[in-house]
Short mmCIF file of C-alpha atoms and ligand atoms in Angstrom, two decimals:
data_model
loop_
_atom_site.label_atom_id
_atom_site.label_comp_id
_atom_site.label_asym_id
_atom_site.label_seq_id
_atom_site.Cartn_x
_atom_site.Cartn_y
_atom_site.Cartn_z
CA MET D 1 33.11 -1.94 68.17
CA ALA D 2 33.08 -2.20 64.41
CA ARG D 3 32.21 -5.72 62.97
CA PHE D 4 35.23 -4.98 60.36
CA ASP D 5 38.34 -3.27 59.90
CA TYR D 6 37.20 -1.35 56.96
CA ASP D 7 33.75 -0.80 55.36
CA LEU D 8 35.49 -1.13 52.04
CA PHE D 9 38.52 -2.75 51.20
CA VAL D 10 39.64 -1.97 47.35
CA ILE D 11 42.32 -4.42 45.56
CA GLY D 12 44.27 -2.51 42.90
CA ALA D 13 44.85 1.22 42.79
CA GLY D 14 44.14 1.77 39.00
CA SER D 15 41.94 3.94 37.35
CA GLY D 16 38.31 2.29 38.83
CA GLY D 17 39.78 1.25 42.12
CA VAL D 18 40.85 4.75 42.89
CA ARG D 19 37.91 6.46 41.83
CA ALA D 20 35.57 4.01 43.76
CA ALA D 21 37.80 4.37 47.28
CA ARG D 22 37.91 8.18 46.80
CA ILE D 23 34.01 8.58 46.36
CA ALA D 24 33.46 6.14 49.06
CA ALA D 25 35.60 7.91 51.42
CA GLY D 26 33.92 11.07 50.49
CA PHE D 27 30.46 9.46 51.60
CA GLY D 28 32.01 8.87 55.13
CA ALA D 29 33.13 5.09 54.41
CA LYS D 30 36.08 3.78 56.34
CA VAL D 31 38.46 2.83 52.88
CA ALA D 32 41.80 1.08 52.34
CA ILE D 33 43.38 0.22 49.17
CA ALA D 34 46.20 -2.25 48.26
CA GLU D 35 48.31 -1.72 45.34
CA GLU D 36 51.39 -4.28 44.38
CA HIS D 37 52.88 -2.25 41.72
CA ARG D 38 52.50 1.55 41.54
CA ILE D 39 49.34 3.70 42.66
CA GLY D 40 47.93 4.92 39.21
CA GLY D 41 47.46 1.87 37.60
CA THR D 42 47.90 0.39 34.32
CA CYS D 43 46.52 3.62 32.34
CA VAL D 44 48.78 6.16 34.32
CA ILE D 45 51.94 3.91 34.84
CA ARG D 46 52.08 1.73 31.63
CA GLY D 47 49.31 2.44 29.43
CA CYS D 48 47.22 5.53 28.03
CA ILE D 49 49.08 8.38 29.50
CA PRO D 50 52.75 7.31 28.44
CA LYS D 51 51.59 6.06 25.22
CA LYS D 52 50.02 9.23 24.22
CA LEU D 53 53.37 10.92 25.01
CA PHE D 54 55.17 8.64 22.96
CA VAL D 55 52.76 9.12 20.15
CA GLN D 56 53.04 12.86 20.37
CA ALA D 57 56.94 12.40 20.21
CA SER D 58 56.49 10.10 17.09
CA HIS D 59 54.62 13.04 15.22
CA TYR D 60 57.54 15.30 15.08
CA ALA D 61 59.14 13.52 12.45
CA ALA D 62 56.34 14.06 10.08
CA ASP D 63 55.79 17.67 11.46
CA PHE D 64 59.37 18.53 10.59
CA GLU D 65 58.70 17.24 7.01
CA ASP D 66 55.52 19.23 6.70
CA ALA D 67 56.94 22.19 8.16
CA VAL D 68 59.06 22.71 4.77
CA GLY D 69 56.20 23.68 2.96
CA PHE D 70 55.30 26.22 4.89
CA GLY D 71 58.79 27.98 4.71
CA TRP D 72 60.59 26.28 7.39
CA GLN D 73 64.03 25.46 5.92
CA GLN D 74 67.18 23.14 6.99
CA ILE D 75 65.34 21.41 9.89
CA LYS D 76 67.79 18.44 10.83
CA PRO D 77 66.87 17.53 14.29
CA GLU D 78 68.15 14.22 15.71
CA PHE D 79 66.01 12.06 18.21
CA SER D 80 66.89 10.90 21.47
CA TRP D 81 65.04 7.81 22.81
CA LYS D 82 66.83 8.31 26.13
CA THR D 83 65.60 11.87 26.99
CA LEU D 84 62.12 10.72 25.92
CA VAL D 85 62.20 7.70 28.42
CA ALA D 86 63.18 10.11 31.16
CA ASN D 87 60.85 12.84 30.51
CA LYS D 88 58.01 10.30 30.20
CA ASP D 89 59.22 8.76 33.65
CA LYS D 90 59.46 12.11 35.31
CA GLU D 91 55.76 12.93 34.30
CA ILE D 92 54.65 9.42 35.41
CA ASP D 93 56.28 10.14 38.70
CA ARG D 94 54.68 13.15 39.04
CA LEU D 95 51.26 11.49 38.05
CA ASN D 96 51.87 8.49 40.37
CA GLY D 97 52.44 11.28 43.35
CA LEU D 98 49.24 12.95 42.82
CA TYR D 99 47.31 9.76 42.63
CA ILE D 100 48.81 9.08 46.14
CA GLN D 101 47.86 12.55 47.45
CA THR D 102 44.16 12.22 46.06
CA LEU D 103 44.02 9.13 48.06
CA GLN D 104 45.55 10.53 51.35
CA LYS D 105 43.31 13.90 51.06
CA ALA D 106 40.23 11.91 50.94
CA THR D 107 41.56 9.80 53.97
CA VAL D 108 41.87 6.68 52.03
CA GLN D 109 44.47 4.16 53.91
CA ILE D 110 47.10 2.84 51.38
CA PHE D 111 48.82 -0.25 51.61
CA GLU D 112 51.44 -0.74 49.07
CA CYS D 113 51.87 -4.33 48.65
CA ARG D 114 49.75 -7.30 47.48
CA ALA D 115 46.44 -8.27 48.86
CA VAL D 116 44.66 -11.51 48.42
CA LEU D 117 41.29 -12.89 49.57
CA LYS D 118 40.87 -15.32 52.50
CA ASP D 119 37.07 -15.12 52.46
CA ALA D 120 34.13 -13.04 51.75
CA HIS D 121 35.28 -10.40 54.32
CA THR D 122 38.73 -11.14 54.87
CA LEU D 123 42.22 -10.32 53.20
CA GLU D 124 45.68 -11.28 53.79
CA LEU D 125 48.50 -8.67 53.01
CA ALA D 126 51.89 -9.93 51.56
CA ASP D 127 53.11 -9.54 55.26
CA GLY D 128 50.74 -11.92 56.43
CA LYS D 129 48.44 -9.46 58.37
CA THR D 130 44.93 -10.05 58.04
CA LEU D 131 42.47 -7.44 57.92
CA THR D 132 38.51 -7.50 57.39
CA ALA D 133 36.11 -5.33 55.38
CA GLU D 134 32.38 -5.46 55.42
CA THR D 135 32.88 -4.93 51.31
CA ILE D 136 35.58 -5.73 48.96
CA LEU D 137 36.46 -4.21 45.66
CA ILE D 138 38.24 -5.89 43.19
CA ALA D 139 39.77 -3.59 40.73
CA THR D 140 42.97 -5.57 39.70
CA GLY D 141 43.04 -4.68 36.06
CA GLY D 142 44.94 -6.84 33.49
CA HIS D 143 47.87 -8.16 32.12
CA PRO D 144 49.15 -8.60 28.42
CA TYR D 145 48.54 -12.05 27.31
CA LEU D 146 51.46 -13.72 25.23
CA PRO D 147 50.70 -17.01 23.26
CA ASP D 148 52.79 -19.75 24.43
CA LEU D 149 55.65 -20.34 21.46
CA PRO D 150 59.44 -21.22 21.36
CA GLY D 151 61.43 -18.26 22.44
CA ILE D 152 58.38 -16.26 23.47
CA GLU D 153 60.69 -15.20 26.68
CA HIS D 154 62.43 -13.04 24.23
CA ALA D 155 59.60 -10.93 23.44
CA ILE D 156 58.04 -7.99 25.06
CA SER D 157 54.67 -6.37 25.86
CA SER D 158 53.47 -2.95 25.71
CA SER D 159 54.48 -2.90 29.42
CA GLU D 160 58.10 -3.32 28.69
CA ALA D 161 57.92 -1.09 25.68
CA PHE D 162 57.72 1.94 27.86
CA TYR D 163 61.27 1.15 29.40
CA LEU D 164 63.25 -0.02 26.66
CA VAL D 165 67.06 1.07 27.63
CA ASP D 166 67.90 1.04 23.65
CA PHE D 167 65.83 2.41 20.63
CA PRO D 168 64.94 -0.82 18.62
CA LYS D 169 65.74 -0.19 14.68
CA ARG D 170 63.80 -3.28 13.76
CA VAL D 171 60.39 -4.21 15.48
CA VAL D 172 58.26 -6.98 14.69
CA ILE D 173 54.82 -6.71 16.08
CA SER D 174 52.26 -9.31 16.59
CA GLY D 175 48.53 -8.59 16.67
CA ALA D 176 46.67 -5.72 14.82
CA GLY D 177 44.38 -4.30 17.86
CA TYR D 178 44.74 -0.89 19.71
CA ILE D 179 48.05 -1.79 21.17
CA ALA D 180 49.62 -3.08 17.81
CA VAL D 181 48.52 -0.10 15.57
CA GLU D 182 49.33 2.42 18.33
CA PHE D 183 52.78 1.13 18.64
CA ALA D 184 53.53 0.53 15.10
CA GLY D 185 53.00 4.11 14.65
CA ILE D 186 55.09 4.96 17.44
CA PHE D 187 57.78 2.88 16.14
CA ASN D 188 57.75 3.97 12.83
CA GLY D 189 57.46 7.49 13.55
CA LEU D 190 60.69 7.60 15.51
CA GLY D 191 62.72 5.76 12.83
CA ALA D 192 62.25 1.89 13.50
CA ASP D 193 61.23 -0.36 10.68
CA VAL D 194 58.21 -1.84 11.63
CA THR D 195 56.44 -5.36 10.61
CA VAL D 196 52.98 -6.15 11.91
CA ALA D 197 52.29 -9.50 11.76
CA TYR D 198 48.34 -10.68 12.06
CA ARG D 199 46.31 -13.75 11.52
CA ARG D 200 43.56 -11.76 9.65
CA ASP D 201 43.46 -9.79 6.41
CA LYS D 202 43.36 -6.23 7.87
CA VAL D 203 44.06 -3.97 11.06
CA LEU D 204 41.43 -3.35 14.09
CA ARG D 205 38.91 -5.97 13.80
CA GLY D 206 35.75 -4.67 15.18
CA PHE D 207 35.78 -1.18 13.89
CA ASP D 208 34.18 0.21 10.92
CA GLU D 209 35.24 -1.41 7.59
CA ASP D 210 36.00 1.64 5.68
CA VAL D 211 38.21 2.94 9.03
CA ARG D 212 40.05 -0.30 8.68
CA ASP D 213 40.68 -0.11 5.31
CA HIS D 214 41.86 3.51 5.61
CA LEU D 215 44.17 2.81 8.28
CA THR D 216 45.74 -0.36 6.81
CA ARG D 217 46.28 1.95 3.71
CA HIS D 218 47.98 4.61 5.45
CA MET D 219 50.37 2.61 7.69
CA ALA D 220 51.39 0.64 4.48
CA GLN D 221 52.03 3.77 2.80
CA ASP D 222 53.86 5.17 5.95
CA GLY D 223 56.43 2.23 5.53
CA ILE D 224 54.95 -0.13 7.77
CA LYS D 225 55.04 -3.71 6.24
CA PHE D 226 52.33 -5.89 7.16
CA ARG D 227 52.34 -9.74 7.11
CA PHE D 228 48.69 -10.68 7.02
CA GLU D 229 47.25 -14.13 7.55
CA THR D 230 50.48 -15.07 9.38
CA VAL D 231 51.66 -15.57 13.02
CA ILE D 232 54.90 -15.93 14.61
CA SER D 233 55.63 -19.51 15.23
CA SER D 234 59.12 -18.81 16.60
CA ILE D 235 61.91 -16.64 18.31
CA GLU D 236 65.42 -17.33 18.28
CA LYS D 237 67.98 -15.29 19.86
CA VAL D 238 71.02 -14.99 17.54
CA SER D 239 74.09 -13.06 17.10
CA GLY D 240 72.18 -10.29 14.81
CA GLY D 241 69.23 -10.00 17.09
CA LEU D 242 66.08 -11.79 17.24
CA GLU D 243 65.39 -14.26 14.54
CA VAL D 244 61.59 -14.54 13.90
CA THR D 245 60.15 -17.22 12.06
CA TYR D 246 56.63 -17.31 10.73
CA ASP D 247 54.10 -20.04 10.29
CA ASN D 248 54.64 -20.01 6.37
CA GLY D 249 58.48 -20.53 6.84
CA ASP D 250 59.44 -16.84 6.10
CA VAL D 251 62.28 -15.47 8.77
CA GLU D 252 62.90 -11.90 9.72
CA LEU D 253 65.51 -10.61 12.28
CA ALA D 254 64.32 -7.76 14.51
CA ASP D 255 65.87 -5.89 17.60
CA GLN D 256 62.43 -6.32 19.54
CA VAL D 257 59.57 -8.50 19.00
CA MET D 258 56.37 -7.21 20.72
CA PHE D 259 53.24 -9.12 21.27
CA ALA D 260 50.05 -7.07 21.46
CA THR D 261 47.65 -9.94 21.51
CA GLY D 262 45.13 -8.51 23.83
CA ARG D 263 44.91 -8.28 27.64
CA VAL D 264 43.50 -10.78 30.42
CA PRO D 265 42.09 -10.34 33.86
CA ASN D 266 44.54 -10.23 36.95
CA THR D 267 42.85 -13.01 38.95
CA ASP D 268 45.23 -15.58 39.05
CA GLY D 269 46.27 -16.36 43.00
CA LEU D 270 43.89 -13.73 44.46
CA GLY D 271 41.78 -16.33 46.51
CA LEU D 272 38.55 -15.58 44.38
CA SER D 273 37.53 -18.91 43.56
CA GLU D 274 38.39 -20.17 46.96
CA ALA D 275 36.13 -17.59 48.50
CA GLY D 276 33.34 -18.51 46.21
CA VAL D 277 33.26 -15.77 43.65
CA GLN D 278 32.28 -16.94 40.05
CA LEU D 279 34.88 -16.37 37.18
CA ALA D 280 34.76 -16.57 33.65
CA ALA D 281 36.64 -19.01 31.56
CA ASN D 282 39.29 -16.09 31.03
CA GLY D 283 39.36 -15.23 34.82
CA ALA D 284 37.19 -12.29 34.52
CA VAL D 285 35.16 -11.48 37.54
CA ILE D 286 31.39 -12.23 36.56
CA VAL D 287 29.34 -9.14 37.59
CA ASP D 288 25.84 -7.71 37.50
CA ASP D 289 24.80 -4.44 36.42
CA TYR D 290 25.84 -2.79 39.76
CA SER D 291 29.30 -4.47 39.50
CA ARG D 292 28.24 -7.02 42.13
CA SER D 293 29.80 -10.79 42.00
CA ASN D 294 27.68 -13.69 43.03
CA LEU D 295 28.92 -13.11 46.42
CA ASP D 296 27.07 -10.03 48.37
CA SER D 297 30.20 -8.55 49.69
CA ILE D 298 32.25 -8.76 46.85
CA PHE D 299 32.27 -6.35 43.82
CA ALA D 300 34.66 -5.97 40.90
CA VAL D 301 35.21 -2.65 38.24
CA GLY D 302 37.43 -2.10 35.30
CA ASP D 303 39.48 -4.57 32.95
CA VAL D 304 39.13 -7.39 35.68
CA THR D 305 35.58 -7.84 34.77
CA ASP D 306 36.15 -7.60 30.94
CA ARG D 307 33.23 -5.70 29.95
CA ILE D 308 35.07 -2.81 28.01
CA GLN D 309 38.57 -2.30 28.65
CA LEU D 310 38.98 1.32 28.58
CA THR D 311 40.02 3.87 31.39
CA PRO D 312 36.78 5.83 31.42
CA VAL D 313 34.70 2.97 31.37
CA ALA D 314 36.54 1.50 34.47
CA ILE D 315 36.27 4.96 36.27
CA ARG D 316 32.60 5.05 35.48
CA GLU D 317 32.05 1.96 37.08
CA GLY D 318 33.98 2.79 39.96
CA HIS D 319 32.09 5.78 40.62
CA ALA D 320 28.82 3.72 39.93
CA PHE D 321 29.70 1.43 42.71
CA ALA D 322 30.71 3.93 45.23
CA LEU D 323 27.31 6.04 44.59
CA THR D 324 25.13 3.15 44.70
CA GLN D 325 26.79 1.45 47.76
CA TYR D 326 27.88 4.68 49.93
CA GLY D 327 25.62 7.63 48.48
CA ASP D 328 22.21 5.59 48.47
CA VAL D 329 21.90 6.58 44.64
CA PRO D 330 21.59 3.36 42.58
CA VAL D 331 23.58 3.58 39.47
CA SER D 332 24.28 1.25 36.76
CA PRO D 333 27.20 2.13 34.89
CA GLU D 334 25.97 2.14 30.93
CA HIS D 335 28.16 0.66 28.41
CA ASP D 336 26.21 1.95 25.24
CA ASN D 337 27.64 4.41 23.02
CA VAL D 338 30.91 4.54 24.51
CA PRO D 339 33.26 6.70 22.60
CA SER D 340 36.92 5.55 21.69
CA ALA D 341 39.96 6.37 20.24
CA VAL D 342 42.85 4.80 18.71
CA PHE D 343 46.29 6.74 18.76
CA SER D 344 47.35 5.19 15.65
CA ASN D 345 48.66 7.54 12.62
CA PRO D 346 46.24 8.44 11.79
CA PRO D 347 44.23 8.45 14.73
CA ILE D 348 40.49 7.40 14.86
CA GLY D 349 37.67 8.46 16.95
CA SER D 350 34.63 6.34 17.00
CA VAL D 351 31.26 6.33 18.84
CA GLY D 352 28.16 4.21 18.37
CA LEU D 353 27.84 1.17 15.73
CA THR D 354 29.60 0.42 12.90
CA GLU D 355 28.17 0.29 9.29
CA SER D 356 27.85 -3.82 9.57
CA ALA D 357 26.47 -3.61 13.12
CA ALA D 358 24.17 -0.77 11.99
CA ARG D 359 22.71 -3.09 9.17
CA GLU D 360 22.39 -5.85 11.36
CA LYS D 361 20.24 -3.98 14.07
CA TYR D 362 18.12 -1.73 11.79
CA GLN D 363 16.42 -2.30 8.41
CA ASN D 364 17.24 0.77 6.76
CA ILE D 365 20.69 2.64 7.16
CA ASP D 366 21.93 5.48 5.20
CA VAL D 367 25.69 5.79 5.16
CA TYR D 368 27.21 9.68 4.72
CA LYS D 369 30.87 9.51 4.03
CA SER D 370 33.46 12.05 3.12
CA GLU D 371 37.25 11.72 2.37
CA PHE D 372 39.12 14.71 2.22
CA ARG D 373 42.70 16.29 2.34
CA PRO D 374 43.29 18.07 5.61
CA LEU D 375 44.04 21.97 4.33
CA LYS D 376 47.52 21.47 6.21
CA HIS D 377 48.75 18.92 3.51
CA THR D 378 47.82 21.58 0.69
CA LEU D 379 51.19 23.14 1.49
CA SER D 380 53.04 20.25 3.05
CA GLY D 381 52.30 18.24 0.16
CA ARG D 382 51.60 15.10 2.24
CA ASP D 383 49.64 12.42 0.83
CA GLU D 384 47.34 11.94 3.62
CA ARG D 385 43.64 11.80 3.79
CA SER D 386 40.91 12.08 6.33
CA LEU D 387 37.50 10.20 6.48
CA THR D 388 34.42 11.27 8.18
CA LYS D 389 31.45 8.90 8.38
CA LEU D 390 28.05 9.17 9.97
CA LEU D 391 25.73 6.01 10.00
CA VAL D 392 21.98 6.99 10.20
CA GLU D 393 18.80 5.03 10.97
CA ALA D 394 16.36 6.09 8.20
CA ASP D 395 13.10 5.78 9.82
CA SER D 396 13.96 7.59 12.82
CA ASP D 397 16.62 9.89 11.49
CA ARG D 398 18.69 9.05 14.44
CA VAL D 399 22.42 9.13 13.96
CA VAL D 400 23.61 5.80 15.44
CA GLY D 401 27.14 5.83 14.44
CA ALA D 402 30.11 8.33 13.75
CA HIS D 403 33.57 7.42 12.76
CA MET D 404 36.65 9.63 11.89
CA ILE D 405 40.08 8.74 10.77
CA GLY D 406 42.60 11.59 10.43
CA PRO D 407 44.15 14.36 12.46
CA ASP D 408 42.21 15.14 15.71
CA ALA D 409 39.79 12.69 15.17
CA PRO D 410 39.74 11.73 18.96
CA GLU D 411 39.13 15.48 19.85
CA ILE D 412 36.40 15.74 17.26
CA ILE D 413 34.46 12.68 18.23
CA GLN D 414 34.46 13.29 21.79
CA GLY D 415 31.86 16.40 20.98
CA ILE D 416 30.35 14.17 18.51
CA ALA D 417 29.67 11.51 21.17
CA ILE D 418 27.20 13.86 23.05
CA ALA D 419 24.95 14.06 20.07
CA VAL D 420 24.89 10.44 19.50
CA LYS D 421 24.33 9.68 22.95
CA LYS D 422 21.51 12.13 23.07
CA GLY D 423 19.87 10.56 20.25
CA LEU D 424 20.19 13.87 17.75
CA THR D 425 19.07 13.36 14.22
CA LYS D 426 20.69 13.82 11.03
CA THR D 427 18.64 16.86 10.66
CA ASP D 428 20.02 18.46 14.07
CA PHE D 429 23.72 17.80 12.56
CA ASP D 430 22.24 19.50 9.37
CA ALA D 431 20.95 22.39 11.20
CA THR D 432 24.45 22.98 13.10
CA LEU D 433 26.70 25.63 11.42
CA ALA D 434 30.27 24.43 10.47
CA ILE D 435 33.43 25.95 11.84
CA HIS D 436 35.32 26.67 8.83
CA PRO D 437 37.90 25.93 7.78
CA SER D 438 38.15 22.66 10.00
CA SER D 439 38.27 19.08 9.61
CA ALA D 440 35.45 18.71 12.31
CA GLU D 441 32.95 20.74 9.93
CA GLU D 442 32.64 17.78 7.72
CA PHE D 443 30.19 16.32 10.15
CA VAL D 444 27.61 18.88 9.59
CA LEU D 445 28.36 19.14 5.87
CA MET D 446 27.67 15.67 4.55
CA ARG D 447 24.67 15.81 2.41
CA GLU D 448 24.81 13.05 -0.08
CA LYS D 449 24.34 9.26 0.96
CA SER D 450 26.77 6.98 -0.19
P1 NDP E 501 43.07 -6.24 21.06
O1 NDP E 501 41.99 -7.01 21.52
O2 NDP E 501 42.75 -4.81 20.78
O3 NDP E 501 44.05 -6.71 20.17
C1 NDP E 501 44.29 -8.21 20.08
C2 NDP E 501 45.11 -8.29 18.97
O4 NDP E 501 45.59 -9.74 18.88
C3 NDP E 501 43.99 -8.42 17.78
O5 NDP E 501 44.64 -8.22 16.41
C4 NDP E 501 43.91 -10.39 17.79
O6 NDP E 501 43.31 -11.07 16.45
C5 NDP E 501 45.25 -10.75 18.11
N1 NDP E 501 45.55 -12.05 18.70
C6 NDP E 501 44.88 -12.27 19.87
N2 NDP E 501 45.39 -13.56 20.34
C7 NDP E 501 46.28 -13.99 19.10
C8 NDP E 501 47.13 -15.25 19.18
N3 NDP E 501 46.97 -16.22 20.23
N4 NDP E 501 47.74 -15.25 17.96
C9 NDP E 501 47.81 -14.18 17.47
N5 NDP E 501 47.09 -13.08 17.17
C10 NDP E 501 46.33 -13.02 18.49
O7 NDP E 501 43.89 -6.28 22.33
P2 NDP E 501 45.25 -5.16 22.76
O8 NDP E 501 46.15 -5.91 23.25
O9 NDP E 501 45.70 -4.43 21.34
O10 NDP E 501 44.52 -4.21 23.67
C11 NDP E 501 43.96 -4.70 24.92
C12 NDP E 501 42.82 -3.68 25.24
O11 NDP E 501 43.43 -2.58 26.06
C13 NDP E 501 41.98 -3.40 23.86
O12 NDP E 501 40.82 -4.11 23.93
C14 NDP E 501 41.61 -2.00 24.23
O13 NDP E 501 40.02 -2.18 25.11
C15 NDP E 501 42.42 -1.44 25.26
N6 NDP E 501 43.37 -0.34 24.91
C16 NDP E 501 42.87 0.82 24.37
C17 NDP E 501 43.31 1.83 23.99
C18 NDP E 501 42.87 2.73 23.68
O14 NDP E 501 41.59 3.49 23.90
N7 NDP E 501 43.25 3.78 22.61
C19 NDP E 501 45.12 1.64 23.84
C20 NDP E 501 45.43 0.56 24.18
C21 NDP E 501 44.46 -0.37 24.67
P3 NDP E 501 41.91 -11.21 16.34
O15 NDP E 501 41.44 -9.63 15.82
O16 NDP E 501 41.76 -12.19 15.01
O17 NDP E 501 40.94 -11.31 17.53
#
């Protein structure tokens, strides 16, 4: 008789958990997975996917305007928030179904309920049933962090923003990270008056300074109002909406107040500390290079480990875990040169070091920059410029960072990321022929150091 009910029990059916479960089952492991919300997790249900669909919806307003310069006349469309939300919901239902099918096909047993740890090998399900597993993988993700301030119960996070019944005409967003700038672009593009309140002086701390400046400028040009070096101190429900009071005493009325102030790991009440698993101060599971916690039988992948909060990273961590444990191929998920995109307006693609990080790490850094007007806007008349930037370690000629802000930047940087990851040199970039006319060609045409 087997010592345990399962070889592997995964808590959390998001991107990392599902990948780990499927790959482990493929190697013949007996696998179960528990999910208390919906199979698919943050990215599929209330993150990347619905966000990108909303971003696409928000671009049409500018596209209709731009079309006039190309001869399209009398375009007067009306936007329906309800249609967008309903169509998005349909797509999310479809993806949720596909994720369930994937798990079923892989013969992973699904428990659609909460599971908590009783000890290093035992789990308790919501109905009180206990199960045992040789290995337990924590893949419970994270949830939005909202600061504790008077009236915070009236605020929403990105999770609720996807399901608003009515489109908010006036939106105040707190924070200026990924989610804040993406939703500022979404609401603004769809016709809302948007204010971004941020405790520092420009958006997207951690990104390359030129990119930050460029986005801050463009967002302001698009009509987004910034309140820098300001935070919300209270929110009050009044007859005209929500009254937002700032720490400088200013007051503003809004229909929705959204906090995009970071995400924290989902470990509360999971029984981890009680079972002896070491957690960081913010609740993240502390893991080694192979995603193993301090207990031999307990592993963790994805946002719950707070390494890099990105879906492809969670998937890679889940895959590497399954290969290592069940495929006998020790794989440590790499966290270097992870490309990322921000679906702001305009969007950003980025891989490798920022200019300041590159200067800190290396003695001689050459900077190549190009700012240009995308061809489309010569006819559309829109005052929107793109920026491409390469950082080259002068002694080795290696490209150590590539950044772009402008239409299609995420699509373009995905390809550039291969070159940066492979350690290609500026000479390799220069030797590559351009695709003309494109914005991507700037990456192989920049010759002047700035
Ligand atoms: P971020 O960490 O990107 O940004 C959080 C923002 O909130 C920062 O501007 C931060 O300021 C501010 N902030 C934090 N705490 C407070 C506070 N107490 N009061 C006021 N402001 C505060 O988190 P997000 O919530 O935007 O996103 C969470 C994660 O999800 C991201 O880190 C990202 O990895 C991932 N994500 C990725 C996306 C993508 O790949 N396109 C899209 C969306 C999310 P400060 O800069 O001063 O710390």
